[in-house]
Structure formats: C-alpha cells, structure tokens
C-alpha cells in the first residue's frame, strides 16, 4: 500500500528559528512555503446558492490553520468537497503534493487526510475503545482472510489498544473506555471523534468545530495537544466560530464568507480586518456604508 | 387433550430440519442486518438458489450430489454479487426493495412453465439424494425410531438433522471468529454510520459486499439442506414469507448476537408447532361449540403463524433486545 510509504512531514522549525508561515504576506490566495493542500477554482452550488467559490487557497504544512466565517459561509461544504464527501462543480486541488483526481473519502483518508464532522458521528453501539481502535490505520485483522486467526492480529491490536488508551486518557475519556459510545454526552462525543481521528495517524487533520459543546478547560487542553502535534509535523485545519479561541491557538486564519475567502493571515492581523468584522456582523461586503 | 403429544410435536419441530434451515437463513441474515445493517428482504432468494442449484444439477444435468451442493453455493455467491454491485452504493431502502423484488423474480422465473425443461417449473423438481443417505451411520430399518413419544425421528431424518446442526454450529463458530475481529468492528461501524467508517479510510462498499456474500452463502446452505431433506425443490417453498420468518427468528433470539438467530429459529418452530398441535387437539375436543370447531378446522396452521407474530409483538414490548440481546445497546436507538 502506498500510504505506508508516505514520508512523515518534516518536523517544525527548531527553537529560535522563525516559522516560515510568518514570512507569508496576509493576502487572499497567498502562496505558502510548504503547502499540504493547494486548491484552485473550487466551486459548489446548491440550486442558485454558491456555497463555495474559492479561486486559490493554500494551507501550510505543519501549522494550525483556523477556518472561520459566519454561519452558512460554506466552511463545512468546503471540508466536504476537499475530503470527497461531496462533489465539486468545478475545481482541482492537490493534497500532500499529489493532485486529487477521483476524490473518494476512504482513499483520501488512507492517504492521511482525516476529517471530523460538525454533527458528531460516534458509533453508538460500539464501545468507546472500539470507536478509537477503528481509527487505527493498516490493521491486518481488517482483512477477511486474516480476521478469523486471532494470533495473526493480536499483537497489532494490543499495540493499537495501548495507543488508544493513551488518547482516551488525554481526552478525559479513559473511565468511559468500555461504555457504549451512545451513552456519552455531546461534548464527550466531540472529544471521542477527535481521539479517533488522531488514532488514524493523519498527515492532515480537518476538524469541524471540534470545541463546540466541550467545556472550556478541556477545549483548551484539547487544542494545546493539537498545537503540540502540529509542532511535531501534523497539519491541522479547524473550523471555529469564536474569534477569541482562534487567536490563541492558530498560526494562520482563513476567513470565509458567502463561499469566498475574504481574508487570510496571522490571527492578530485578521481579526482587525474591517472586511472580516463586517462579515461577522452580517453587513454586506460591497455596501459597507458605515 | 394430551400435552405430552403437543410438547413432543413442538420439540420435534424445534430440532427438526425445518429449524435447521430457518437457523441458517437467520444466521446469514444476522451477518447482513444484525452486524452490517444491510436491510436484505430477499434472503429467501439465496435459499432458493441453494436448493435449486443442488436439485437441478442432479435431476436435470445428472451431476453428482456433491457437485450440486457446490453449484448451489456458487449460485448464492453469484446472487450476492449481482445484487450488491448495482445497489450497495444506493440508499438502504433501495437495497431493501431490490432484494425483495429480485428474490420474487427468480422464484417466478424458476416456477414458470417455460422453465419446465430446466427446473421443473411449477411442477417442482425431485432427485435422488442417495449419495447423502449412503453415509447415514444410523440403522434405518422400517422399525428403527429415535426419540421418545412424538419427539421421534427415523434414521434418515436423524442423519439430516445431525448434519444440519453440526453445520449450524460450524457456521456460528466461523461467524463468531470473523465478527469479533477488527474486520467485524468495521462491519459494525458501517451499520452505525457509513460516513464515519469512510472518514477513517474503510472501503465501505467492499465490506458490504463481503458481508452480503457471506450471509448469502449461509442462506444458500439452508437451501441445500432443504433440497436434501425433501430430495427436491418446489417454487412454492420460497415465497417472501420465508425471509420474514427468518427476520422473526433473528429478532426473537437477538439481532447482532452470536447465538440469537439459532435460538430464535428453535423457538420459532417450537411455538409454531406447539400452537398448531394444541389447536388441532382443541378442534377434536367434543365440548367445543360446532361453529368454533368448524372455524379452527384446517386453519390451525394459519392461526399458529399469527400467534408467533403475536409472541414477537409481546417480546418487542417486554424484551426488545430478543432472548440473548443486550438491553443497553437496544435502548441507544431511542436516544
Ligand atoms: N446539502 C445541501 N443542500 C442544500 N444546501 C446546502 C447543503 N449543504 C449546505 N448547503 C447550504 O450551503 C451554505 C453553506 O453551508 P455550510 O454548512 O457549508 O456552512 P458553514 O459555514 O459550515 O456554517 P455553520 O457555521 O453554521 O456550520 C448554506 O447556505 C447551506 O444552506
Ligand atoms: Mg458548518
């Protein structure tokens, strides 16, 4: 399988070195030094509504990128297109240096593009542990000819279980290990889904509102953990509404409104952008009369 | 009224070949519906192809019984693939409709007068299952009987049910071994949420196809046993209700459990035969008013099926998870 051979991304810069992303000008469509994702002319309409209309967008490798925008801006739709869960009307994109020709969700996931869902998809009748174990990549026991012979997958399963337990520990779910996932609260399900996604050893993880409904302290620790992983080379894109959350944890912010990227740049620049503030306050872009 | 006879009849049905066939149908359905969430309403189609594949191979083509068995099972695989390719990517409801329609179409084609030369058409087909009974280790003289009271089998019958229940046990073991593995975990994740499985890199279509083939072949084995037991096949034996009886057995016993479908099949036949025998004796009782006796006479079979349905309704009310199912799992559906 080619995905086993995919080289892990380079680790982040050494201490004292300036983050390459900081050299990028804060302009819409600005090229990045080492992009994980490059999107061109991507559009998707629902009836007369242009939900996504992106001319050019690059996401940097090994950093945390926040995707923000008002309700209905097209953030989730953009995720769906990029991960193959929805079909674009036009456009191309490449992931990890390779053009995505026939986007199928499971193929992209096996290449390391792992997403979570805004409406959580916990597997209700599987235990919490099994939910996380499902995420583990390259399981030999998932192949039918091997499945009946426990001795052939036991060791891998044990190793995966240890990793899964570490993740559960980190997300405060260790005590729920053997409960059915359907018994978890809404916030716990969000956490479980992030743990499961991390279990999949992503190259790029795309989180759709991972902190919605999670208590602030835990959300903080979740994002700290993710920042740490980004430092080790993981590329992270997450969707979020609250601007204050975004400033603390993201290296780069992309703002979407009515399907278009209206601004991007480092968080402290973007949140003071007039156009962004207008979009958030629901004012029309062209007719900002104040 | 003799309850020993009623009980003996019921026990005989519960362990007889009909229960073996139903158990295999239900175990296959459990792989489809219980573990993978595939709403297969055409399970009877797999039984039909198992039975006709065996019968036609021997009766029409003169092949050996064992070749016939293989043909029956290969046809079941072929049906699974033919059904799965166009429909598994569609919505679950589409799949359900296509399966029930496909099974009916096959039954009607096989039973049509145009097919007389091949399948016997509406006349049914019969063959010599001697190759199977030659292996019978039980003495089978005209007076040899095994069991007590009405719970009694001939040597040939005992041989069929011995092979049948051993087969059921082996199939259950195989299903257990594959479903408790990471492979089985993927099946269950597809049942719970296909998109979640996809987002973690699982090829949902491929897993559904594997489940469809496995469950279909298990159903096909039921058909093979049916053919051997009756030394033939009749299109009327493969009406859609066979699928619904298999669902009844599965839900009675407990969907997505390892032994539930087998226990359910045993219970299904026990209840059905117990009620029918009871009603038949009741009809014969002198004290029953004539009108009631006339009504019952000849309708015992229908009423007993209705009663099994009632039992299922009561079970769903008081024990929705089935006999061996897990209650907490069941209650999650309501959240
Ligand atoms: N399947 C669909 N059919 C029709 N319209 C859709 C569909 N999916 C999304 N839309 C529309 O596309 C627009 C963008 O929706 P999307 O879910 O991407 O927004 P979002 O930015 O994720 O919003 P939120 O922050 O509320 O989650 C909305 O106007 C929505 O109504
Ligand atoms: Mg959204």
Short mmCIF file of C-alpha atoms in Angstrom, two decimals, chain A:
data_model
loop_
_atom_site.label_atom_id
_atom_site.label_comp_id
_atom_site.label_asym_id
_atom_site.label_seq_id
_atom_site.Cartn_x
_atom_site.Cartn_y
_atom_site.Cartn_z
CA UNK A 1 0.00 0.00 0.00
CA UNK A 2 1.43 3.38 -0.98
CA UNK A 3 0.15 5.09 2.17
CA UNK A 4 2.57 3.07 4.27
CA UNK A 5 5.42 4.60 2.32
CA UNK A 6 4.24 8.19 2.60
CA UNK A 7 7.07 10.05 4.32
CA UNK A 8 6.07 11.73 7.55
CA UNK A 9 6.17 15.52 7.27
CA UNK A 10 9.30 17.34 8.33
CA UNK A 11 9.27 18.41 11.97
CA UNK A 12 8.64 22.07 12.75
CA UNK A 13 11.38 24.65 12.94
CA UNK A 14 13.98 24.45 15.69
CA UNK A 15 13.69 26.85 18.60
CA UNK A 16 14.75 30.37 17.69
CA UNK A 17 14.12 29.84 14.00
CA UNK A 18 11.28 31.91 12.61
CA UNK A 19 8.18 29.99 11.49
CA UNK A 20 8.16 30.05 7.68
CA UNK A 21 4.45 30.80 7.70
CA UNK A 22 5.20 34.19 9.26
CA UNK A 23 7.01 35.27 6.12
CA UNK A 24 3.83 34.88 4.07
CA UNK A 25 2.03 38.13 3.26
CA UNK A 26 -1.52 38.28 4.66
CA UNK A 27 -3.23 38.33 1.28
CA UNK A 28 -6.03 36.19 -0.08
CA UNK A 29 -4.56 33.32 -2.12
CA UNK A 30 -1.01 33.96 -0.97
CA UNK A 31 1.36 31.07 -1.81
CA UNK A 32 2.81 29.20 1.18
CA UNK A 33 6.38 27.94 1.52
CA UNK A 34 5.44 24.30 2.04
CA UNK A 35 1.74 23.72 1.36
CA UNK A 36 -0.03 20.49 2.30
CA UNK A 37 -3.17 21.49 0.42
CA UNK A 38 -3.49 23.62 -2.74
CA UNK A 39 -6.96 24.48 -4.01
CA UNK A 40 -7.84 26.06 -7.36
CA UNK A 41 -11.16 27.36 -8.71
CA UNK A 42 -13.24 25.21 -6.41
CA UNK A 43 -16.97 25.84 -6.65
CA UNK A 44 -20.11 24.17 -5.40
CA UNK A 45 -23.65 25.47 -5.79
CA UNK A 46 -26.87 24.29 -4.24
CA UNK A 47 -29.60 25.45 -6.57
CA UNK A 48 -28.90 29.13 -7.05
CA UNK A 49 -26.72 29.38 -3.96
CA UNK A 50 -22.95 29.42 -4.38
CA UNK A 51 -21.95 27.68 -1.17
CA UNK A 52 -18.24 27.54 -2.05
CA UNK A 53 -16.37 29.66 -4.57
CA UNK A 54 -12.63 29.60 -3.86
CA UNK A 55 -10.20 30.91 -6.51
CA UNK A 56 -6.94 29.91 -4.92
CA UNK A 57 -6.12 28.75 -1.43
CA UNK A 58 -3.07 27.11 0.10
CA UNK A 59 -2.78 25.57 3.54
CA UNK A 60 0.66 25.34 5.09
CA UNK A 61 2.09 22.07 6.26
CA UNK A 62 2.80 21.52 9.94
CA UNK A 63 0.86 24.51 11.24
CA UNK A 64 -2.55 25.09 12.76
CA UNK A 65 -4.86 26.86 10.34
CA UNK A 66 -8.22 28.15 11.51
CA UNK A 67 -11.11 28.39 9.07
CA UNK A 68 -13.59 30.94 10.32
CA UNK A 69 -16.67 32.63 8.99
CA UNK A 70 -20.30 33.33 9.83
CA UNK A 71 -22.99 30.65 9.77
CA UNK A 72 -23.65 29.37 6.29
CA UNK A 73 -20.34 30.71 4.98
CA UNK A 74 -19.55 27.36 3.36
CA UNK A 75 -16.94 26.07 5.78
CA UNK A 76 -18.45 22.62 6.20
CA UNK A 77 -19.17 22.41 2.48
CA UNK A 78 -15.52 23.21 1.75
CA UNK A 79 -14.48 20.37 4.07
CA UNK A 80 -16.93 18.02 2.40
CA UNK A 81 -15.54 18.85 -1.04
CA UNK A 82 -11.91 18.52 -0.09
CA UNK A 83 -12.42 15.19 1.70
CA UNK A 84 -14.54 13.67 -1.07
CA UNK A 85 -17.83 13.61 0.84
CA UNK A 86 -19.37 16.00 -1.68
CA UNK A 87 -18.71 16.56 -5.39
CA UNK A 88 -17.41 19.91 -6.56
CA UNK A 89 -18.97 21.55 -9.63
CA UNK A 90 -15.58 22.78 -10.80
CA UNK A 91 -12.06 22.93 -9.47
CA UNK A 92 -8.95 20.99 -8.65
CA UNK A 93 -6.87 20.51 -5.58
CA UNK A 94 -3.79 18.65 -4.53
CA UNK A 95 -3.01 17.03 -1.23
CA UNK A 96 0.50 16.33 0.01
CA UNK A 97 1.94 17.20 -3.38
CA UNK A 98 -0.32 14.89 -5.36
CA UNK A 99 -3.31 16.05 -7.39
CA UNK A 100 -6.58 14.60 -6.14
CA UNK A 101 -8.10 13.16 -9.29
CA UNK A 102 -11.00 11.00 -8.18
CA UNK A 103 -11.80 12.11 -4.66
CA UNK A 104 -13.13 9.20 -2.65
CA UNK A 105 -13.41 9.72 1.10
CA UNK A 106 -11.82 6.43 2.12
CA UNK A 107 -8.91 6.73 -0.31
CA UNK A 108 -8.13 10.24 0.85
CA UNK A 109 -8.37 9.09 4.44
CA UNK A 110 -5.90 6.28 3.77
CA UNK A 111 -3.53 8.87 2.34
CA UNK A 112 -3.72 10.72 5.63
CA UNK A 113 -6.46 13.30 5.15
CA UNK A 114 -8.70 12.69 8.15
CA UNK A 115 -11.72 14.82 8.94
CA UNK A 116 -14.25 15.00 11.74
CA UNK A 117 -17.86 16.06 11.45
CA UNK A 118 -19.74 19.05 12.80
CA UNK A 119 -22.60 16.74 13.77
CA UNK A 120 -20.62 14.08 15.54
CA UNK A 121 -20.65 10.58 14.19
CA UNK A 122 -19.92 8.43 17.19
CA UNK A 123 -20.63 4.77 16.59
CA UNK A 124 -23.30 4.38 19.24
CA UNK A 125 -23.29 0.61 19.70
CA UNK A 126 -19.53 0.24 19.75
CA UNK A 127 -17.59 0.80 22.93
CA UNK A 128 -15.58 3.97 23.33
CA UNK A 129 -12.40 1.94 22.99
CA UNK A 130 -13.63 0.24 19.81
CA UNK A 131 -14.53 3.62 18.37
CA UNK A 132 -10.94 4.73 18.75
CA UNK A 133 -9.47 1.41 17.65
CA UNK A 134 -11.44 1.64 14.44
CA UNK A 135 -9.32 4.63 13.53
CA UNK A 136 -6.03 2.73 13.56
CA UNK A 137 -4.58 2.53 10.05
CA UNK A 138 -3.25 -0.56 8.29
CA UNK A 139 -4.92 -3.17 10.51
CA UNK A 140 -4.20 -6.67 9.19
CA UNK A 141 -7.21 -8.02 11.08
CA UNK A 142 -9.49 -5.91 8.92
CA UNK A 143 -8.76 -8.22 6.00
CA UNK A 144 -11.22 -11.09 5.82
CA UNK A 145 -8.70 -13.90 5.16
CA UNK A 146 -6.75 -12.88 8.27
CA UNK A 147 -9.69 -11.99 10.53
CA UNK A 148 -10.53 -15.49 11.87
CA UNK A 149 -6.97 -16.07 13.07
CA UNK A 150 -6.59 -14.05 16.20
CA UNK A 151 -2.93 -14.90 16.62
CA UNK A 152 -2.21 -13.00 13.41
CA UNK A 153 -3.72 -9.71 14.54
CA UNK A 154 -3.45 -9.92 18.32
CA UNK A 155 -0.11 -8.12 18.64
CA UNK A 156 -1.11 -5.27 16.41
CA UNK A 157 -4.40 -5.00 18.28
CA UNK A 158 -2.54 -4.83 21.59
CA UNK A 159 -0.25 -2.09 20.36
CA UNK A 160 -3.22 -0.18 18.97
CA UNK A 161 -5.10 -0.61 22.24
CA UNK A 162 -2.22 0.92 24.16
CA UNK A 163 -2.15 3.91 21.84
CA UNK A 164 -5.94 4.22 22.01
CA UNK A 165 -5.83 4.20 25.80
CA UNK A 166 -3.26 6.99 25.81
CA UNK A 167 -5.53 9.07 23.61
CA UNK A 168 -8.56 8.35 25.78
CA UNK A 169 -6.54 9.36 28.83
CA UNK A 170 -5.60 12.63 27.18
CA UNK A 171 -9.20 13.43 26.31
CA UNK A 172 -10.60 12.56 29.75
CA UNK A 173 -12.43 9.53 28.42
CA UNK A 174 -10.37 6.75 29.98
CA UNK A 175 -13.05 5.99 32.56
CA UNK A 176 -15.58 5.51 29.76
CA UNK A 177 -13.36 3.03 27.89
CA UNK A 178 -15.81 0.11 27.98
CA UNK A 179 -19.06 2.07 27.81
CA UNK A 180 -21.03 2.17 24.59
CA UNK A 181 -20.29 5.41 22.76
CA UNK A 182 -24.01 6.11 22.52
CA UNK A 183 -24.08 6.78 26.26
CA UNK A 184 -21.60 9.67 26.00
CA UNK A 185 -22.65 13.31 26.33
CA UNK A 186 -22.48 15.62 23.34
CA UNK A 187 -19.16 17.15 24.37
CA UNK A 188 -17.65 13.76 25.12
CA UNK A 189 -18.63 12.60 21.66
CA UNK A 190 -16.76 15.54 20.12
CA UNK A 191 -13.70 14.54 22.09
CA UNK A 192 -14.10 10.90 21.11
CA UNK A 193 -14.24 11.86 17.48
CA UNK A 194 -11.05 13.87 17.71
CA UNK A 195 -9.32 11.00 19.52
CA UNK A 196 -10.48 8.60 16.81
CA UNK A 197 -9.21 10.92 14.09
CA UNK A 198 -5.80 11.20 15.78
CA UNK A 199 -5.71 7.41 16.09
CA UNK A 200 -5.77 7.31 12.28
CA UNK A 201 -2.26 8.88 12.23
CA UNK A 202 -3.29 11.73 9.96
CA UNK A 203 -0.96 13.83 7.84
CA UNK A 204 -3.64 16.50 7.72
CA UNK A 205 -6.43 16.58 10.26
CA UNK A 206 -9.53 18.62 9.48
CA UNK A 207 -11.72 19.31 12.48
CA UNK A 208 -15.21 20.73 12.03
CA UNK A 209 -15.94 22.76 15.17
CA UNK A 210 -14.06 20.42 17.50
CA UNK A 211 -14.71 22.56 20.52
CA UNK A 212 -18.42 23.12 20.14
CA UNK A 213 -20.07 21.87 23.31
CA UNK A 214 -16.80 20.95 25.02
CA UNK A 215 -16.16 22.66 28.33
CA UNK A 216 -13.63 25.49 28.01
CA UNK A 217 -10.92 23.97 30.20
CA UNK A 218 -10.99 20.71 28.31
CA UNK A 219 -11.21 22.54 25.00
CA UNK A 220 -8.04 24.38 25.97
CA UNK A 221 -6.22 21.17 26.73
CA UNK A 222 -7.50 19.61 23.51
CA UNK A 223 -6.15 22.47 21.46
CA UNK A 224 -2.87 22.54 23.36
CA UNK A 225 -2.46 18.91 22.46
CA UNK A 226 -3.19 19.62 18.84
CA UNK A 227 -0.72 22.52 18.76
CA UNK A 228 1.88 20.16 20.10
CA UNK A 229 1.13 17.66 17.37
CA UNK A 230 1.43 20.41 14.79
CA UNK A 231 4.84 21.17 16.18
CA UNK A 232 5.75 17.55 15.56
CA UNK A 233 4.71 17.91 11.92
CA UNK A 234 0.95 17.34 11.84
CA UNK A 235 -1.00 19.75 9.65
CA UNK A 236 -4.20 20.95 11.28
CA UNK A 237 -7.20 22.80 9.85
CA UNK A 238 -10.06 23.51 12.17
CA UNK A 239 -13.35 25.32 11.82
CA UNK A 240 -14.38 27.62 14.62
CA UNK A 241 -16.82 30.42 15.27
CA UNK A 242 -15.37 32.14 18.29
CA UNK A 243 -12.63 34.56 17.21
CA UNK A 244 -11.04 34.73 20.64
CA UNK A 245 -10.43 30.97 20.64
CA UNK A 246 -8.84 31.21 17.24
CA UNK A 247 -6.26 33.84 18.19
CA UNK A 248 -4.77 31.75 20.95
CA UNK A 249 -4.11 28.58 19.06
CA UNK A 250 -3.84 29.13 15.34
CA UNK A 251 -0.81 30.11 13.30
CA UNK A 252 -2.88 31.22 10.34
CA UNK A 253 -6.50 32.16 9.82
CA UNK A 254 -8.60 31.85 6.67
CA UNK A 255 -11.89 33.73 6.64
CA UNK A 256 -14.76 32.51 4.52
CA UNK A 257 -17.94 34.48 3.84
CA UNK A 258 -20.65 33.57 1.38
CA UNK A 259 -18.44 30.87 -0.04
CA UNK A 260 -15.45 33.14 -0.78
CA UNK A 261 -12.17 33.59 1.02
CA UNK A 262 -12.34 37.21 2.07
CA UNK A 263 -9.18 37.37 4.14
CA UNK A 264 -6.29 35.30 5.39
CA UNK A 265 -3.29 35.97 7.54
CA UNK A 266 -1.92 35.62 11.03
CA UNK A 267 -4.68 35.81 13.64
CA UNK A 268 -3.76 39.17 15.17
CA UNK A 269 -3.96 40.80 11.73
CA UNK A 270 -7.11 39.07 10.53
CA UNK A 271 -9.33 39.84 13.47
CA UNK A 272 -8.79 43.56 12.98
CA UNK A 273 -9.59 43.39 9.28
CA UNK A 274 -12.62 45.59 8.56
CA UNK A 275 -14.00 43.23 5.98
CA UNK A 276 -13.85 40.35 8.43
CA UNK A 277 -15.59 42.34 11.12
CA UNK A 278 -18.27 43.36 8.63
CA UNK A 279 -18.78 39.77 7.57
CA UNK A 280 -19.14 38.70 11.16
CA UNK A 281 -21.59 41.46 11.92
CA UNK A 282 -23.57 40.37 8.89
CA UNK A 283 -23.02 43.52 6.83
CA UNK A 284 -22.89 43.25 3.06
CA UNK A 285 -19.38 43.24 1.65
CA UNK A 286 -19.77 45.83 -1.08
CA UNK A 287 -22.22 48.05 0.73
CA UNK A 288 -20.28 48.60 3.96
CA UNK A 289 -21.64 52.08 4.35
CA UNK A 290 -20.58 52.92 7.88
#
